[in-house]
Amino acid sequence: MTNPTLAAGTVEHHLRARRDAGRGLLMPYVTGGITPGWTDYLRAFAAAGADAIEVGLPFSDPTLDGVTIQQANDTALARGASTRRILADLAELPDLGVPLVASTYYNLVLHDGDEAFCAALRRAGVSGLIVPDLPVHEAGELTEVAAAGIELVLLASPATPEPRLEEISRRSRGFVYAVSLMGTTGERAGLAASAAELTARIRRGTDRPVLLGFGISTPDQAREAGRHADGVVVGAAVMRRVLDGAGPDDLLAFLATLRRALDQE
């Protein structure tokens, strides 16, 4: 059953406390409903030392995602995954000790309405929400609705102009999601050169935790990212392994290598 204490807490408070203790932050991603026992991955993530966990609510047209996450969405939807079923699965989880952050596209939020959608997240024990296709200048209503228990995380990219970056940094809750490059999600050979400059720009305007995502695939990349940001989001590298048949123990071992890399930084 859902842990009411964690559900009522905040992502930002949790991440700030760990960051301020000198810890590099790790947030792995899983597409909800990807396998019959998909919540076992969440348990493995927590055991590997995740500081938060991102749960994707699958959508038929994930425009910001590359081929791996698209395939994961298609696989989950083909299995009959839905927002309602995924949240029901999350509600049955024991306390993992780390906050859950849902991510999806605004179509799914609009389907239920901002208020009902955020209320359903809260009931399932979710504390944060990422909506990558919702620009900051259109996020006002959802921000107000989400304020009572759900932290709406906003994204910034290397192309974000300074005035908008300042607004994103001010209005984001939980953390600021720094998109390392202009492109879609996916594994890459190296960390984009634009990542360091973007995180420096964000940090000039906020003390809120900054997590770097898009293309973080290896321990070396996580270590390098940790020199610039407070932590990393790892999605495609996780989901490629799941699509290839990796089980929870395999993912625990993979994430443990990233955890060690962040701890060494």
JSON list of C-alpha atoms in Angstrom, two decimals, residues 27 29-32 53-65 69 73 77 81-84 86-87 101-114 117-118 121 126 128-135 142 150-155 177:
[
{"chain": "A", "resi": 27, "resn": "MET", "atom": "CA", "xyz": [17.07, 9.18, -11.07]},
{"chain": "A", "resi": 29, "resn": "TYR", "atom": "CA", "xyz": [13.43, 5.87, -15.54]},
{"chain": "A", "resi": 30, "resn": "VAL", "atom": "CA", "xyz": [11.08, 3.01, -16.33]},
{"chain": "A", "resi": 31, "resn": "THR", "atom": "CA", "xyz": [8.05, 2.92, -18.61]},
{"chain": "A", "resi": 32, "resn": "GLY", "atom": "CA", "xyz": [5.09, 1.82, -16.53]},
{"chain": "A", "resi": 53, "resn": "ILE", "atom": "CA", "xyz": [12.51, 7.23, -9.67]},
{"chain": "A", "resi": 54, "resn": "GLU", "atom": "CA", "xyz": [10.83, 8.45, -12.86]},
{"chain": "A", "resi": 55, "resn": "VAL", "atom": "CA", "xyz": [7.84, 6.42, -14.03]},
{"chain": "A", "resi": 56, "resn": "GLY", "atom": "CA", "xyz": [6.74, 7.02, -17.60]},
{"chain": "A", "resi": 57, "resn": "LEU", "atom": "CA", "xyz": [3.02, 6.88, -18.30]},
{"chain": "A", "resi": 58, "resn": "PRO", "atom": "CA", "xyz": [3.01, 5.55, -21.88]},
{"chain": "A", "resi": 59, "resn": "PHE", "atom": "CA", "xyz": [1.59, 7.68, -24.67]},
{"chain": "A", "resi": 60, "resn": "SER", "atom": "CA", "xyz": [1.08, 6.75, -28.32]},
{"chain": "A", "resi": 61, "resn": "ASP", "atom": "CA", "xyz": [3.06, 9.69, -29.76]},
{"chain": "A", "resi": 62, "resn": "PRO", "atom": "CA", "xyz": [5.99, 10.52, -27.45]},
{"chain": "A", "resi": 63, "resn": "THR", "atom": "CA", "xyz": [7.45, 13.28, -29.60]},
{"chain": "A", "resi": 64, "resn": "LEU", "atom": "CA", "xyz": [10.40, 14.16, -27.35]},
{"chain": "A", "resi": 65, "resn": "ASP", "atom": "CA", "xyz": [11.59, 10.58, -27.08]},
{"chain": "A", "resi": 69, "resn": "ILE", "atom": "CA", "xyz": [11.57, 5.02, -25.30]},
{"chain": "A", "resi": 73, "resn": "ASN", "atom": "CA", "xyz": [5.83, 2.99, -24.96]},
{"chain": "A", "resi": 77, "resn": "LEU", "atom": "CA", "xyz": [0.53, -0.01, -24.64]},
{"chain": "A", "resi": 81, "resn": "ALA", "atom": "CA", "xyz": [-0.95, -0.51, -19.96]},
{"chain": "A", "resi": 82, "resn": "SER", "atom": "CA", "xyz": [-2.91, 2.61, -19.06]},
{"chain": "A", "resi": 83, "resn": "THR", "atom": "CA", "xyz": [-2.50, 5.47, -16.62]},
{"chain": "A", "resi": 84, "resn": "ARG", "atom": "CA", "xyz": [-5.18, 3.99, -14.36]},
{"chain": "A", "resi": 86, "resn": "ILE", "atom": "CA", "xyz": [-0.07, 1.90, -13.72]},
{"chain": "A", "resi": 87, "resn": "LEU", "atom": "CA", "xyz": [-1.17, 4.11, -10.84]},
{"chain": "A", "resi": 101, "resn": "VAL", "atom": "CA", "xyz": [8.05, 11.25, -10.30]},
{"chain": "A", "resi": 102, "resn": "ALA", "atom": "CA", "xyz": [5.58, 10.55, -13.10]},
{"chain": "A", "resi": 103, "resn": "SER", "atom": "CA", "xyz": [6.31, 11.71, -16.63]},
{"chain": "A", "resi": 104, "resn": "THR", "atom": "CA", "xyz": [3.97, 11.88, -19.58]},
{"chain": "A", "resi": 105, "resn": "TYR", "atom": "CA", "xyz": [2.61, 14.11, -22.31]},
{"chain": "A", "resi": 106, "resn": "TYR", "atom": "CA", "xyz": [0.00, 16.77, -21.75]},
{"chain": "A", "resi": 107, "resn": "ASN", "atom": "CA", "xyz": [-2.66, 14.92, -23.77]},
{"chain": "A", "resi": 108, "resn": "LEU", "atom": "CA", "xyz": [-2.98, 12.38, -20.96]},
{"chain": "A", "resi": 109, "resn": "VAL", "atom": "CA", "xyz": [-3.25, 15.12, -18.35]},
{"chain": "A", "resi": 110, "resn": "LEU", "atom": "CA", "xyz": [-5.95, 16.91, -20.36]},
{"chain": "A", "resi": 111, "resn": "HIS", "atom": "CA", "xyz": [-7.87, 13.67, -20.81]},
{"chain": "A", "resi": 112, "resn": "ASP", "atom": "CA", "xyz": [-8.71, 13.59, -17.10]},
{"chain": "A", "resi": 113, "resn": "GLY", "atom": "CA", "xyz": [-8.29, 17.29, -16.37]},
{"chain": "A", "resi": 114, "resn": "ASP", "atom": "CA", "xyz": [-5.44, 18.85, -14.39]},
{"chain": "A", "resi": 117, "resn": "PHE", "atom": "CA", "xyz": [-4.97, 13.83, -12.87]},
{"chain": "A", "resi": 118, "resn": "CYS", "atom": "CA", "xyz": [-2.90, 15.29, -10.03]},
{"chain": "A", "resi": 121, "resn": "LEU", "atom": "CA", "xyz": [-1.06, 10.79, -8.81]},
{"chain": "A", "resi": 126, "resn": "VAL", "atom": "CA", "xyz": [3.53, 9.97, -6.68]},
{"chain": "A", "resi": 128, "resn": "GLY", "atom": "CA", "xyz": [6.32, 14.85, -8.84]},
{"chain": "A", "resi": 129, "resn": "LEU", "atom": "CA", "xyz": [5.30, 15.28, -12.47]},
{"chain": "A", "resi": 130, "resn": "ILE", "atom": "CA", "xyz": [7.25, 15.95, -15.68]},
{"chain": "A", "resi": 131, "resn": "VAL", "atom": "CA", "xyz": [5.29, 17.05, -18.77]},
{"chain": "A", "resi": 132, "resn": "PRO", "atom": "CA", "xyz": [7.93, 17.61, -21.48]},
{"chain": "A", "resi": 133, "resn": "ASP", "atom": "CA", "xyz": [5.60, 19.09, -24.09]},
{"chain": "A", "resi": 134, "resn": "LEU", "atom": "CA", "xyz": [4.14, 21.72, -21.73]},
{"chain": "A", "resi": 135, "resn": "PRO", "atom": "CA", "xyz": [6.00, 25.03, -22.16]},
{"chain": "A", "resi": 142, "resn": "LEU", "atom": "CA", "xyz": [-1.31, 22.91, -13.99]},
{"chain": "A", "resi": 150, "resn": "ILE", "atom": "CA", "xyz": [2.56, 17.31, -6.75]},
{"chain": "A", "resi": 151, "resn": "GLU", "atom": "CA", "xyz": [5.72, 19.14, -7.80]},
{"chain": "A", "resi": 152, "resn": "LEU", "atom": "CA", "xyz": [5.71, 20.11, -11.48]},
{"chain": "A", "resi": 153, "resn": "VAL", "atom": "CA", "xyz": [9.23, 19.78, -12.87]},
{"chain": "A", "resi": 154, "resn": "LEU", "atom": "CA", "xyz": [10.07, 22.05, -15.81]},
{"chain": "A", "resi": 155, "resn": "LEU", "atom": "CA", "xyz": [12.68, 21.42, -18.50]},
{"chain": "A", "resi": 177, "resn": "TYR", "atom": "CA", "xyz": [15.47, 19.11, -15.61]}
]
